[in-house]
Amino acid sequence: MADKNGKIVLDPIYGMIELDALAVKIIDTPCFQRLRYIKQLSVADFVYPGATHTRFAHSIGVYHLACEMIKRIKSQGLSEAVRLTDKEETCLRVAALCHDIGHGPFSHTYEHIFKDELKDVKHEHISVFLVEKMFKDNINFDLEKEKFDIGLIQALIQGNYDDYIKVDPEMKVKKYLFQIVSNKTSGMDVDKWDYFNRDAIACGVPERFQFDRALHVAGVFKVNGVYELSYREHDAFSFYNMYNTRLTLYRKVYRHRVVVAVELMVKDVFQIVSEANKSPAKSGKENKDGSYHVSEENENSAKPDNV
């Protein structure tokens, strides 16, 4: 292992995953550690007992795939004007690792429960907020030494290419950077590659997407004056399989009638607790920075009269 301060973890999908020193620092923060207790598929284990994997494992998987994609892109020998800089590479790794730290309890179910209160706020927006908070609150991070660009990391998490190039027009040519973690152009990104396979394996769904082949055929090419993440035309069927895997998971897992029914029960519980505290979606203890910990619920919420 090249990084003496890094670690190696064993993943059921990819085998050995190398974590660099920066990744280890991030993983060791309370902000990231909470992902250990958030199930990737919320209440799907009521139907599929094996669906108990977490956002923690998924995030490390996405980090690994992003690192592999970086290796693939660097092997192309792109010109200096469009190749990855050290700072951009660092930002990509951090964005991949931190893309889901904004998830609340019960993962996407939480967003569905409080969609009226949260309005257009998604977990990606909360991730963007928490990334900045995590780096500013933790004395172990030296923003200059670690080659951080928090603004770029936040844009990469959201795939926010159009807005970011208004701030930094020189990045316009490198559109491919914004298509690795969250691809708003085609939907083909390392986030989906990981959870399609991780969810399918956990639930025993036979349809699988060949992410290793996708990595092997990925490339950066000039399209309408900018460089985008592209794939060979004769590999189109492989990506059809990706979308078919997604459809299968939605039909058999994500929107399974029992899963939806249990989600509605969870929603009822949250609404009862919120009403008891007269503050929907913010029923936990308020911190100095205005954030809330739902786990620090007021004691009166647990009284038989209120729950």
PDB file of C-alpha atoms in Angstrom:
ATOM      1  CA  MET A   1       0.000   0.000   0.000  1.00  0.00           C
ATOM      2  CA  ALA A   2       1.419   3.350  -1.147  1.00  0.00           C
ATOM      3  CA  ASP A   3      -0.141   5.539   1.571  1.00  0.00           C
ATOM      4  CA  LYS A   4       1.305   4.577   4.964  1.00  0.00           C
ATOM      5  CA  ASN A   5      -1.509   6.436   6.749  1.00  0.00           C
ATOM      6  CA  GLY A   6      -4.184   4.790   4.654  1.00  0.00           C
ATOM      7  CA  LYS A   7      -6.107   1.585   5.248  1.00  0.00           C
ATOM      8  CA  ILE A   8      -7.338  -1.445   3.350  1.00  0.00           C
ATOM      9  CA  VAL A   9     -10.906  -2.692   3.820  1.00  0.00           C
ATOM     10  CA  LEU A  10     -12.544  -5.814   2.432  1.00  0.00           C
ATOM     11  CA  ASP A  11     -15.736  -5.255   0.442  1.00  0.00           C
ATOM     12  CA  PRO A  12     -18.097  -8.071  -0.661  1.00  0.00           C
ATOM     13  CA  ILE A  13     -18.321  -6.641  -4.190  1.00  0.00           C
ATOM     14  CA  TYR A  14     -14.869  -5.265  -4.992  1.00  0.00           C
ATOM     15  CA  GLY A  15     -12.637  -7.213  -2.646  1.00  0.00           C
ATOM     16  CA  MET A  16      -9.773  -5.138  -1.264  1.00  0.00           C
ATOM     17  CA  ILE A  17     -10.385  -1.370  -1.275  1.00  0.00           C
ATOM     18  CA  GLU A  18      -7.519   1.005  -0.558  1.00  0.00           C
ATOM     19  CA  LEU A  19      -8.386   4.117   1.429  1.00  0.00           C
ATOM     20  CA  ASP A  20      -5.901   6.973   1.349  1.00  0.00           C
ATOM     21  CA  ALA A  21      -5.052   8.979   4.478  1.00  0.00           C
ATOM     22  CA  LEU A  22      -7.555  11.716   3.636  1.00  0.00           C
ATOM     23  CA  ALA A  23     -10.364   9.186   3.195  1.00  0.00           C
ATOM     24  CA  VAL A  24      -9.519   7.659   6.569  1.00  0.00           C
ATOM     25  CA  LYS A  25      -9.672  11.117   8.203  1.00  0.00           C
ATOM     26  CA  ILE A  26     -13.100  11.748   6.698  1.00  0.00           C
ATOM     27  CA  ILE A  27     -14.437   8.310   7.612  1.00  0.00           C
ATOM     28  CA  ASP A  28     -13.351   8.819  11.223  1.00  0.00           C
ATOM     29  CA  THR A  29     -15.463  11.980  11.640  1.00  0.00           C
ATOM     30  CA  PRO A  30     -18.788  11.724  13.540  1.00  0.00           C
ATOM     31  CA  CYS A  31     -20.526  13.119  10.459  1.00  0.00           C
ATOM     32  CA  PHE A  32     -19.467  10.142   8.356  1.00  0.00           C
ATOM     33  CA  GLN A  33     -19.686   7.519  11.108  1.00  0.00           C
ATOM     34  CA  ARG A  34     -23.432   8.116  11.444  1.00  0.00           C
ATOM     35  CA  LEU A  35     -23.832   6.451   8.027  1.00  0.00           C
ATOM     36  CA  ARG A  36     -23.079   3.132   9.740  1.00  0.00           C
ATOM     37  CA  TYR A  37     -26.558   3.312  11.242  1.00  0.00           C
ATOM     38  CA  ILE A  38     -28.508   4.316   8.139  1.00  0.00           C
ATOM     39  CA  LYS A  39     -29.690   1.409   6.017  1.00  0.00           C
ATOM     40  CA  GLN A  40     -29.211   1.875   2.294  1.00  0.00           C
ATOM     41  CA  LEU A  41     -32.668   0.476   1.534  1.00  0.00           C
ATOM     42  CA  SER A  42     -34.521   1.814   4.563  1.00  0.00           C
ATOM     43  CA  VAL A  43     -37.240  -0.739   5.409  1.00  0.00           C
ATOM     44  CA  ALA A  44     -36.730  -3.093   2.448  1.00  0.00           C
ATOM     45  CA  ASP A  45     -35.431  -5.768   4.831  1.00  0.00           C
ATOM     46  CA  PHE A  46     -39.058  -6.373   5.840  1.00  0.00           C
ATOM     47  CA  VAL A  47     -39.325  -8.088   2.451  1.00  0.00           C
ATOM     48  CA  TYR A  48     -35.688  -8.928   1.701  1.00  0.00           C
ATOM     49  CA  PRO A  49     -33.949  -9.963   4.961  1.00  0.00           C
ATOM     50  CA  GLY A  50     -30.521  -9.471   3.405  1.00  0.00           C
ATOM     51  CA  ALA A  51     -31.156  -5.801   2.621  1.00  0.00           C
ATOM     52  CA  THR A  52     -29.408  -4.519   5.739  1.00  0.00           C
ATOM     53  CA  HIS A  53     -26.381  -2.905   4.067  1.00  0.00           C
ATOM     54  CA  THR A  54     -25.669   0.704   4.961  1.00  0.00           C
ATOM     55  CA  ARG A  55     -24.919   4.086   3.442  1.00  0.00           C
ATOM     56  CA  PHE A  56     -21.496   3.668   5.044  1.00  0.00           C
ATOM     57  CA  ALA A  57     -20.611   0.642   2.891  1.00  0.00           C
ATOM     58  CA  HIS A  58     -22.156   2.212  -0.211  1.00  0.00           C
ATOM     59  CA  SER A  59     -20.167   5.430   0.211  1.00  0.00           C
ATOM     60  CA  ILE A  60     -16.901   3.527   0.441  1.00  0.00           C
ATOM     61  CA  GLY A  61     -17.909   1.568  -2.657  1.00  0.00           C
ATOM     62  CA  VAL A  62     -18.570   4.760  -4.611  1.00  0.00           C
ATOM     63  CA  TYR A  63     -15.207   6.100  -3.453  1.00  0.00           C
ATOM     64  CA  HIS A  64     -13.532   2.961  -4.813  1.00  0.00           C
ATOM     65  CA  LEU A  65     -15.261   3.203  -8.203  1.00  0.00           C
ATOM     66  CA  ALA A  66     -14.371   6.895  -8.456  1.00  0.00           C
ATOM     67  CA  CYS A  67     -10.720   6.030  -7.786  1.00  0.00           C
ATOM     68  CA  GLU A  68     -10.858   3.376 -10.513  1.00  0.00           C
ATOM     69  CA  MET A  69     -12.444   5.867 -12.921  1.00  0.00           C
ATOM     70  CA  ILE A  70      -9.698   8.377 -12.138  1.00  0.00           C
ATOM     71  CA  LYS A  71      -7.085   5.734 -12.990  1.00  0.00           C
ATOM     72  CA  ARG A  72      -8.867   4.995 -16.269  1.00  0.00           C
ATOM     73  CA  ILE A  73      -9.025   8.667 -17.259  1.00  0.00           C
ATOM     74  CA  LYS A  74      -5.396   9.295 -16.343  1.00  0.00           C
ATOM     75  CA  SER A  75      -4.330   6.324 -18.466  1.00  0.00           C
ATOM     76  CA  GLN A  76      -5.684   8.108 -21.553  1.00  0.00           C
ATOM     77  CA  GLY A  77      -2.834  10.594 -21.523  1.00  0.00           C
ATOM     78  CA  LEU A  78      -5.022  13.651 -22.015  1.00  0.00           C
ATOM     79  CA  SER A  79      -3.469  16.972 -22.940  1.00  0.00           C
ATOM     80  CA  GLU A  80      -2.413  19.267 -20.107  1.00  0.00           C
ATOM     81  CA  ALA A  81      -5.358  21.598 -20.714  1.00  0.00           C
ATOM     82  CA  VAL A  82      -7.946  18.923 -19.913  1.00  0.00           C
ATOM     83  CA  ARG A  83      -6.181  16.358 -17.735  1.00  0.00           C
ATOM     84  CA  LEU A  84      -6.976  15.999 -14.036  1.00  0.00           C
ATOM     85  CA  THR A  85      -4.975  18.178 -11.661  1.00  0.00           C
ATOM     86  CA  ASP A  86      -3.998  16.917  -8.213  1.00  0.00           C
ATOM     87  CA  LYS A  87      -6.582  19.211  -6.624  1.00  0.00           C
ATOM     88  CA  GLU A  88      -9.360  18.009  -8.935  1.00  0.00           C
ATOM     89  CA  GLU A  89      -8.464  14.393  -8.249  1.00  0.00           C
ATOM     90  CA  THR A  90      -8.624  15.018  -4.496  1.00  0.00           C
ATOM     91  CA  CYS A  91     -11.968  16.788  -4.835  1.00  0.00           C
ATOM     92  CA  LEU A  92     -13.389  13.896  -6.867  1.00  0.00           C
ATOM     93  CA  ARG A  93     -12.360  11.360  -4.249  1.00  0.00           C
ATOM     94  CA  VAL A  94     -13.878  13.443  -1.443  1.00  0.00           C
ATOM     95  CA  ALA A  95     -17.092  14.066  -3.392  1.00  0.00           C
ATOM     96  CA  ALA A  96     -17.507  10.348  -4.061  1.00  0.00           C
ATOM     97  CA  LEU A  97     -16.937   9.458  -0.421  1.00  0.00           C
ATOM     98  CA  CYS A  98     -19.188  12.205   0.965  1.00  0.00           C
ATOM     99  CA  HIS A  99     -21.989  12.252  -1.598  1.00  0.00           C
ATOM    100  CA  ASP A 100     -24.495  10.609   0.786  1.00  0.00           C
ATOM    101  CA  ILE A 101     -23.609  12.108   4.177  1.00  0.00           C
ATOM    102  CA  GLY A 102     -26.767  14.218   3.958  1.00  0.00           C
ATOM    103  CA  HIS A 103     -29.102  11.233   4.271  1.00  0.00           C
ATOM    104  CA  GLY A 104     -31.432  11.267   7.242  1.00  0.00           C
ATOM    105  CA  PRO A 105     -32.815   8.282   9.164  1.00  0.00           C
ATOM    106  CA  PHE A 106     -34.481   5.692   6.916  1.00  0.00           C
ATOM    107  CA  SER A 107     -32.601   7.095   3.886  1.00  0.00           C
ATOM    108  CA  HIS A 108     -34.943   8.225   1.089  1.00  0.00           C
ATOM    109  CA  THR A 109     -37.979   7.407   3.212  1.00  0.00           C
ATOM    110  CA  TYR A 110     -37.127  10.428   5.362  1.00  0.00           C
ATOM    111  CA  GLU A 111     -37.261  12.700   2.303  1.00  0.00           C
ATOM    112  CA  HIS A 112     -40.643  11.270   1.331  1.00  0.00           C
ATOM    113  CA  ILE A 113     -41.988  11.710   4.855  1.00  0.00           C
ATOM    114  CA  PHE A 114     -41.068  15.388   5.069  1.00  0.00           C
ATOM    115  CA  LYS A 115     -41.314  16.350   1.406  1.00  0.00           C
ATOM    116  CA  ASP A 116     -43.728  19.197   2.215  1.00  0.00           C
ATOM    117  CA  GLU A 117     -41.468  20.643   4.910  1.00  0.00           C
ATOM    118  CA  LEU A 118     -38.238  20.049   3.003  1.00  0.00           C
ATOM    119  CA  LYS A 119     -39.798  21.244  -0.273  1.00  0.00           C
ATOM    120  CA  ASP A 120     -37.006  21.122  -2.891  1.00  0.00           C
ATOM    121  CA  VAL A 121     -34.266  20.195  -0.408  1.00  0.00           C
ATOM    122  CA  LYS A 122     -32.767  16.785  -1.238  1.00  0.00           C
ATOM    123  CA  HIS A 123     -30.136  14.760   0.575  1.00  0.00           C
ATOM    124  CA  GLU A 124     -27.561  16.078  -1.923  1.00  0.00           C
ATOM    125  CA  HIS A 125     -28.205  19.628  -0.690  1.00  0.00           C
ATOM    126  CA  ILE A 126     -27.737  18.524   2.905  1.00  0.00           C
ATOM    127  CA  SER A 127     -24.561  16.670   1.900  1.00  0.00           C
ATOM    128  CA  VAL A 128     -23.224  19.910   0.436  1.00  0.00           C
ATOM    129  CA  PHE A 129     -23.917  21.714   3.730  1.00  0.00           C
ATOM    130  CA  LEU A 130     -22.386  18.945   5.848  1.00  0.00           C
ATOM    131  CA  VAL A 131     -19.215  18.723   3.740  1.00  0.00           C
ATOM    132  CA  GLU A 132     -18.414  22.347   4.516  1.00  0.00           C
ATOM    133  CA  LYS A 133     -19.383  21.945   8.174  1.00  0.00           C
ATOM    134  CA  MET A 134     -17.291  18.786   8.524  1.00  0.00           C
ATOM    135  CA  PHE A 135     -14.133  20.397   7.183  1.00  0.00           C
ATOM    136  CA  LYS A 136     -14.539  23.633   9.131  1.00  0.00           C
ATOM    137  CA  ASP A 137     -15.367  21.955  12.445  1.00  0.00           C
ATOM    138  CA  ASN A 138     -12.591  19.361  12.347  1.00  0.00           C
ATOM    139  CA  ILE A 139      -9.116  20.604  13.274  1.00  0.00           C
ATOM    140  CA  ASN A 140      -7.545  17.583  11.558  1.00  0.00           C
ATOM    141  CA  PHE A 141      -8.184  19.148   8.136  1.00  0.00           C
ATOM    142  CA  ASP A 142      -5.787  21.693   6.659  1.00  0.00           C
ATOM    143  CA  LEU A 143      -7.668  23.094   3.663  1.00  0.00           C
ATOM    144  CA  GLU A 144      -4.548  24.309   1.872  1.00  0.00           C
ATOM    145  CA  LYS A 145      -2.356  21.314   2.639  1.00  0.00           C
ATOM    146  CA  GLU A 146      -5.068  18.831   1.670  1.00  0.00           C
ATOM    147  CA  LYS A 147      -5.703  20.662  -1.636  1.00  0.00           C
ATOM    148  CA  PHE A 148      -9.373  21.177  -0.889  1.00  0.00           C
ATOM    149  CA  ASP A 149     -11.758  23.237  -2.936  1.00  0.00           C
ATOM    150  CA  ILE A 150     -15.007  22.954  -1.019  1.00  0.00           C
ATOM    151  CA  GLY A 151     -16.962  24.707  -3.767  1.00  0.00           C
ATOM    152  CA  LEU A 152     -15.779  22.189  -6.361  1.00  0.00           C
ATOM    153  CA  ILE A 153     -16.481  19.238  -4.054  1.00  0.00           C
ATOM    154  CA  GLN A 154     -20.020  20.499  -3.523  1.00  0.00           C
ATOM    155  CA  ALA A 155     -20.553  20.957  -7.270  1.00  0.00           C
ATOM    156  CA  LEU A 156     -19.256  17.451  -7.999  1.00  0.00           C
ATOM    157  CA  ILE A 157     -21.648  15.925  -5.449  1.00  0.00           C
ATOM    158  CA  GLN A 158     -24.574  17.565  -7.226  1.00  0.00           C
ATOM    159  CA  GLY A 159     -23.212  17.258 -10.757  1.00  0.00           C
ATOM    160  CA  ASN A 160     -23.712  21.008 -10.883  1.00  0.00           C
ATOM    161  CA  TYR A 161     -21.693  21.808 -14.010  1.00  0.00           C
ATOM    162  CA  ASP A 162     -23.733  24.718 -15.382  1.00  0.00           C
ATOM    163  CA  ASP A 163     -23.612  26.764 -12.176  1.00  0.00           C
ATOM    164  CA  TYR A 164     -19.983  25.998 -11.365  1.00  0.00           C
ATOM    165  CA  ILE A 165     -18.600  27.196 -14.697  1.00  0.00           C
ATOM    166  CA  LYS A 166     -20.188  30.586 -14.003  1.00  0.00           C
ATOM    167  CA  VAL A 167     -17.875  30.818 -10.987  1.00  0.00           C
ATOM    168  CA  ASP A 168     -14.875  29.252 -12.736  1.00  0.00           C
ATOM    169  CA  PRO A 169     -15.219  29.566 -16.551  1.00  0.00           C
ATOM    170  CA  GLU A 170     -11.892  27.775 -17.078  1.00  0.00           C
ATOM    171  CA  MET A 171     -13.577  24.556 -15.951  1.00  0.00           C
ATOM    172  CA  LYS A 172     -16.019  24.633 -18.861  1.00  0.00           C
ATOM    173  CA  VAL A 173     -13.827  22.376 -20.984  1.00  0.00           C
ATOM    174  CA  LYS A 174     -13.741  19.706 -18.231  1.00  0.00           C
ATOM    175  CA  LYS A 175     -17.381  18.701 -18.173  1.00  0.00           C
ATOM    176  CA  TYR A 176     -16.362  15.077 -17.597  1.00  0.00           C
ATOM    177  CA  LEU A 177     -15.397  15.952 -14.006  1.00  0.00           C
ATOM    178  CA  PHE A 178     -19.055  16.587 -13.235  1.00  0.00           C
ATOM    179  CA  GLN A 179     -20.198  13.294 -14.790  1.00  0.00           C
ATOM    180  CA  ILE A 180     -18.333  10.853 -12.543  1.00  0.00           C
ATOM    181  CA  VAL A 181     -20.111  11.066  -9.169  1.00  0.00           C
ATOM    182  CA  SER A 182     -23.444  12.522 -10.301  1.00  0.00           C
ATOM    183  CA  ASN A 183     -24.046  12.503 -14.045  1.00  0.00           C
ATOM    184  CA  LYS A 184     -26.906  14.840 -14.962  1.00  0.00           C
ATOM    185  CA  THR A 185     -26.330  14.209 -18.679  1.00  0.00           C
ATOM    186  CA  SER A 186     -26.885  10.455 -18.959  1.00  0.00           C
ATOM    187  CA  GLY A 187     -27.446   9.187 -15.423  1.00  0.00           C
ATOM    188  CA  MET A 188     -24.460   6.840 -15.776  1.00  0.00           C
ATOM    189  CA  ASP A 189     -22.238   7.488 -12.774  1.00  0.00           C
ATOM    190  CA  VAL A 190     -20.308   5.568 -10.127  1.00  0.00           C
ATOM    191  CA  ASP A 191     -22.975   6.235  -7.486  1.00  0.00           C
ATOM    192  CA  LYS A 192     -25.574   4.269  -9.448  1.00  0.00           C
ATOM    193  CA  TRP A 193     -23.096   1.599 -10.497  1.00  0.00           C
ATOM    194  CA  ASP A 194     -22.443   0.790  -6.869  1.00  0.00           C
ATOM    195  CA  TYR A 195     -25.963   0.797  -5.513  1.00  0.00           C
ATOM    196  CA  PHE A 196     -27.452  -1.086  -8.459  1.00  0.00           C
ATOM    197  CA  ASN A 197     -25.077  -3.972  -7.785  1.00  0.00           C
ATOM    198  CA  ARG A 198     -25.008  -3.695  -3.991  1.00  0.00           C
ATOM    199  CA  ASP A 199     -28.806  -3.573  -3.754  1.00  0.00           C
ATOM    200  CA  ALA A 200     -29.282  -6.411  -6.249  1.00  0.00           C
ATOM    201  CA  ILE A 201     -26.835  -8.679  -4.423  1.00  0.00           C
ATOM    202  CA  ALA A 202     -28.356  -7.908  -1.006  1.00  0.00           C
ATOM    203  CA  CYS A 203     -31.874  -8.641  -2.247  1.00  0.00           C
ATOM    204  CA  GLY A 204     -31.019 -11.670  -4.372  1.00  0.00           C
ATOM    205  CA  VAL A 205     -32.100  -9.964  -7.592  1.00  0.00           C
ATOM    206  CA  PRO A 206     -30.398 -11.803 -10.498  1.00  0.00           C
ATOM    207  CA  GLU A 207     -30.053  -8.775 -12.788  1.00  0.00           C
ATOM    208  CA  ARG A 208     -26.578  -7.248 -12.411  1.00  0.00           C
ATOM    209  CA  PHE A 209     -24.803  -4.419 -14.215  1.00  0.00           C
ATOM    210  CA  GLN A 210     -21.220  -5.090 -15.355  1.00  0.00           C
ATOM    211  CA  PHE A 211     -19.562  -2.062 -13.782  1.00  0.00           C
ATOM    212  CA  ASP A 212     -16.088  -3.454 -14.451  1.00  0.00           C
ATOM    213  CA  ARG A 213     -16.750  -3.480 -18.187  1.00  0.00           C
ATOM    214  CA  ALA A 214     -18.121   0.067 -18.020  1.00  0.00           C
ATOM    215  CA  LEU A 215     -14.928   1.220 -16.312  1.00  0.00           C
ATOM    216  CA  HIS A 216     -12.816  -0.523 -18.925  1.00  0.00           C
ATOM    217  CA  VAL A 217     -14.534   1.138 -21.906  1.00  0.00           C
ATOM    218  CA  ALA A 218     -14.999   4.616 -20.375  1.00  0.00           C
ATOM    219  CA  GLY A 219     -13.124   7.490 -21.944  1.00  0.00           C
ATOM    220  CA  VAL A 220     -12.979  11.275 -22.163  1.00  0.00           C
ATOM    221  CA  PHE A 221     -13.703  12.704 -25.608  1.00  0.00           C
ATOM    222  CA  LYS A 222     -14.405  16.110 -27.086  1.00  0.00           C
ATOM    223  CA  VAL A 223     -18.112  16.739 -27.686  1.00  0.00           C
ATOM    224  CA  ASN A 224     -19.288  20.128 -28.969  1.00  0.00           C
ATOM    225  CA  GLY A 225     -16.158  21.866 -27.743  1.00  0.00           C
ATOM    226  CA  VAL A 226     -16.057  20.359 -24.231  1.00  0.00           C
ATOM    227  CA  TYR A 227     -14.653  17.086 -22.923  1.00  0.00           C
ATOM    228  CA  GLU A 228     -17.251  14.614 -21.678  1.00  0.00           C
ATOM    229  CA  LEU A 229     -17.240  11.136 -20.187  1.00  0.00           C
ATOM    230  CA  SER A 230     -18.138   8.858 -23.084  1.00  0.00           C
ATOM    231  CA  TYR A 231     -18.429   5.188 -24.012  1.00  0.00           C
ATOM    232  CA  ARG A 232     -18.099   3.116 -27.149  1.00  0.00           C
ATOM    233  CA  GLU A 233     -21.226   2.804 -29.271  1.00  0.00           C
ATOM    234  CA  HIS A 234     -21.026  -0.968 -29.540  1.00  0.00           C
ATOM    235  CA  ASP A 235     -21.212  -1.185 -25.731  1.00  0.00           C
ATOM    236  CA  ALA A 236     -24.685   0.347 -25.758  1.00  0.00           C
ATOM    237  CA  PHE A 237     -26.321  -2.974 -24.864  1.00  0.00           C
ATOM    238  CA  SER A 238     -24.270  -3.156 -21.653  1.00  0.00           C
ATOM    239  CA  PHE A 239     -25.734   0.166 -20.581  1.00  0.00           C
ATOM    240  CA  TYR A 240     -29.191  -0.963 -21.584  1.00  0.00           C
ATOM    241  CA  ASN A 241     -28.613  -3.685 -19.000  1.00  0.00           C
ATOM    242  CA  MET A 242     -27.837  -0.960 -16.440  1.00  0.00           C
ATOM    243  CA  TYR A 243     -31.183   0.743 -17.004  1.00  0.00           C
ATOM    244  CA  ASN A 244     -32.939  -2.633 -16.994  1.00  0.00           C
ATOM    245  CA  THR A 245     -31.342  -3.405 -13.615  1.00  0.00           C
ATOM    246  CA  ARG A 246     -32.648  -0.090 -12.321  1.00  0.00           C
ATOM    247  CA  LEU A 247     -36.165  -0.852 -13.579  1.00  0.00           C
ATOM    248  CA  THR A 248     -36.090  -4.299 -11.980  1.00  0.00           C
ATOM    249  CA  LEU A 249     -34.964  -2.891  -8.636  1.00  0.00           C
ATOM    250  CA  TYR A 250     -37.722  -0.279  -8.678  1.00  0.00           C
ATOM    251  CA  ARG A 251     -40.367  -2.858  -9.457  1.00  0.00           C
ATOM    252  CA  LYS A 252     -39.197  -5.638  -7.143  1.00  0.00           C
ATOM    253  CA  VAL A 253     -37.538  -3.744  -4.291  1.00  0.00           C
ATOM    254  CA  TYR A 254     -37.856   0.034  -4.020  1.00  0.00           C
ATOM    255  CA  ARG A 255     -41.595   0.173  -4.752  1.00  0.00           C
ATOM    256  CA  HIS A 256     -42.583  -3.292  -3.531  1.00  0.00           C
ATOM    257  CA  ARG A 257     -46.073  -3.031  -2.030  1.00  0.00           C
ATOM    258  CA  VAL A 258     -44.957  -4.218   1.427  1.00  0.00           C
ATOM    259  CA  VAL A 259     -41.959  -1.866   1.433  1.00  0.00           C
ATOM    260  CA  VAL A 260     -44.251   1.038   0.553  1.00  0.00           C
ATOM    261  CA  ALA A 261     -46.714  -0.008   3.276  1.00  0.00           C
ATOM    262  CA  VAL A 262     -43.999  -0.082   5.961  1.00  0.00           C
ATOM    263  CA  GLU A 263     -42.705   3.298   4.754  1.00  0.00           C
ATOM    264  CA  LEU A 264     -46.199   4.707   5.301  1.00  0.00           C
ATOM    265  CA  MET A 265     -46.197   3.309   8.842  1.00  0.00           C
ATOM    266  CA  VAL A 266     -42.849   4.985   9.503  1.00  0.00           C
ATOM    267  CA  LYS A 267     -44.296   8.208   8.121  1.00  0.00           C
ATOM    268  CA  ASP A 268     -47.210   7.968  10.556  1.00  0.00           C
ATOM    269  CA  VAL A 269     -44.807   7.560  13.492  1.00  0.00           C
ATOM    270  CA  PHE A 270     -42.750  10.588  12.450  1.00  0.00           C
ATOM    271  CA  GLN A 271     -45.861  12.705  12.037  1.00  0.00           C
ATOM    272  CA  ILE A 272     -47.131  11.772  15.513  1.00  0.00           C
ATOM    273  CA  VAL A 273     -43.759  12.618  17.054  1.00  0.00           C
ATOM    274  CA  SER A 274     -43.509  15.876  15.110  1.00  0.00           C
ATOM    275  CA  GLU A 275     -46.982  17.001  16.085  1.00  0.00           C
ATOM    276  CA  ALA A 276     -46.180  16.262  19.726  1.00  0.00           C
ATOM    277  CA  ASN A 277     -43.286  18.696  19.466  1.00  0.00           C
ATOM    278  CA  LYS A 278     -45.117  21.229  17.286  1.00  0.00           C
ATOM    279  CA  SER A 279     -42.173  21.324  14.874  1.00  0.00           C
ATOM    280  CA  PRO A 280     -42.401  19.037  11.810  1.00  0.00           C
ATOM    281  CA  ALA A 281     -39.063  17.743  10.505  1.00  0.00           C
ATOM    282  CA  LYS A 282     -37.262  19.512  13.347  1.00  0.00           C
ATOM    283  CA  SER A 283     -38.403  17.576  16.362  1.00  0.00           C
ATOM    284  CA  GLY A 284     -34.909  16.968  17.733  1.00  0.00           C
ATOM    285  CA  LYS A 285     -32.760  19.209  19.881  1.00  0.00           C
ATOM    286  CA  GLU A 286     -31.570  22.353  18.110  1.00  0.00           C
ATOM    287  CA  ASN A 287     -27.809  22.894  18.057  1.00  0.00           C
ATOM    288  CA  LYS A 288     -26.003  26.231  18.097  1.00  0.00           C
ATOM    289  CA  ASP A 289     -25.589  26.169  14.313  1.00  0.00           C
ATOM    290  CA  GLY A 290     -29.300  25.596  13.749  1.00  0.00           C
ATOM    291  CA  SER A 291     -28.999  21.893  12.917  1.00  0.00           C
ATOM    292  CA  TYR A 292     -31.070  19.188  14.593  1.00  0.00           C
ATOM    293  CA  HIS A 293     -30.448  15.686  15.917  1.00  0.00           C
ATOM    294  CA  VAL A 294     -33.634  13.669  15.565  1.00  0.00           C
ATOM    295  CA  SER A 295     -32.109  11.081  17.911  1.00  0.00           C
ATOM    296  CA  GLU A 296     -32.161  13.698  20.692  1.00  0.00           C
ATOM    297  CA  GLU A 297     -35.934  13.733  20.752  1.00  0.00           C
ATOM    298  CA  ASN A 298     -37.702  15.450  23.609  1.00  0.00           C
ATOM    299  CA  GLU A 299     -38.597  13.045  26.384  1.00  0.00           C
ATOM    300  CA  ASN A 300     -42.277  13.834  26.202  1.00  0.00           C
ATOM    301  CA  SER A 301     -42.403  12.346  22.683  1.00  0.00           C
ATOM    302  CA  ALA A 302     -41.832   8.912  24.191  1.00  0.00           C
ATOM    303  CA  LYS A 303     -44.704   9.162  26.647  1.00  0.00           C
ATOM    304  CA  PRO A 304     -47.581   6.754  25.950  1.00  0.00           C
ATOM    305  CA  ASP A 305     -49.982   9.659  25.491  1.00  0.00           C
ATOM    306  CA  ASN A 306     -47.900  11.082  22.650  1.00  0.00           C
ATOM    307  CA  VAL A 307     -46.773   7.984  20.755  1.00  0.00           C
TER     308      VAL A 307
END
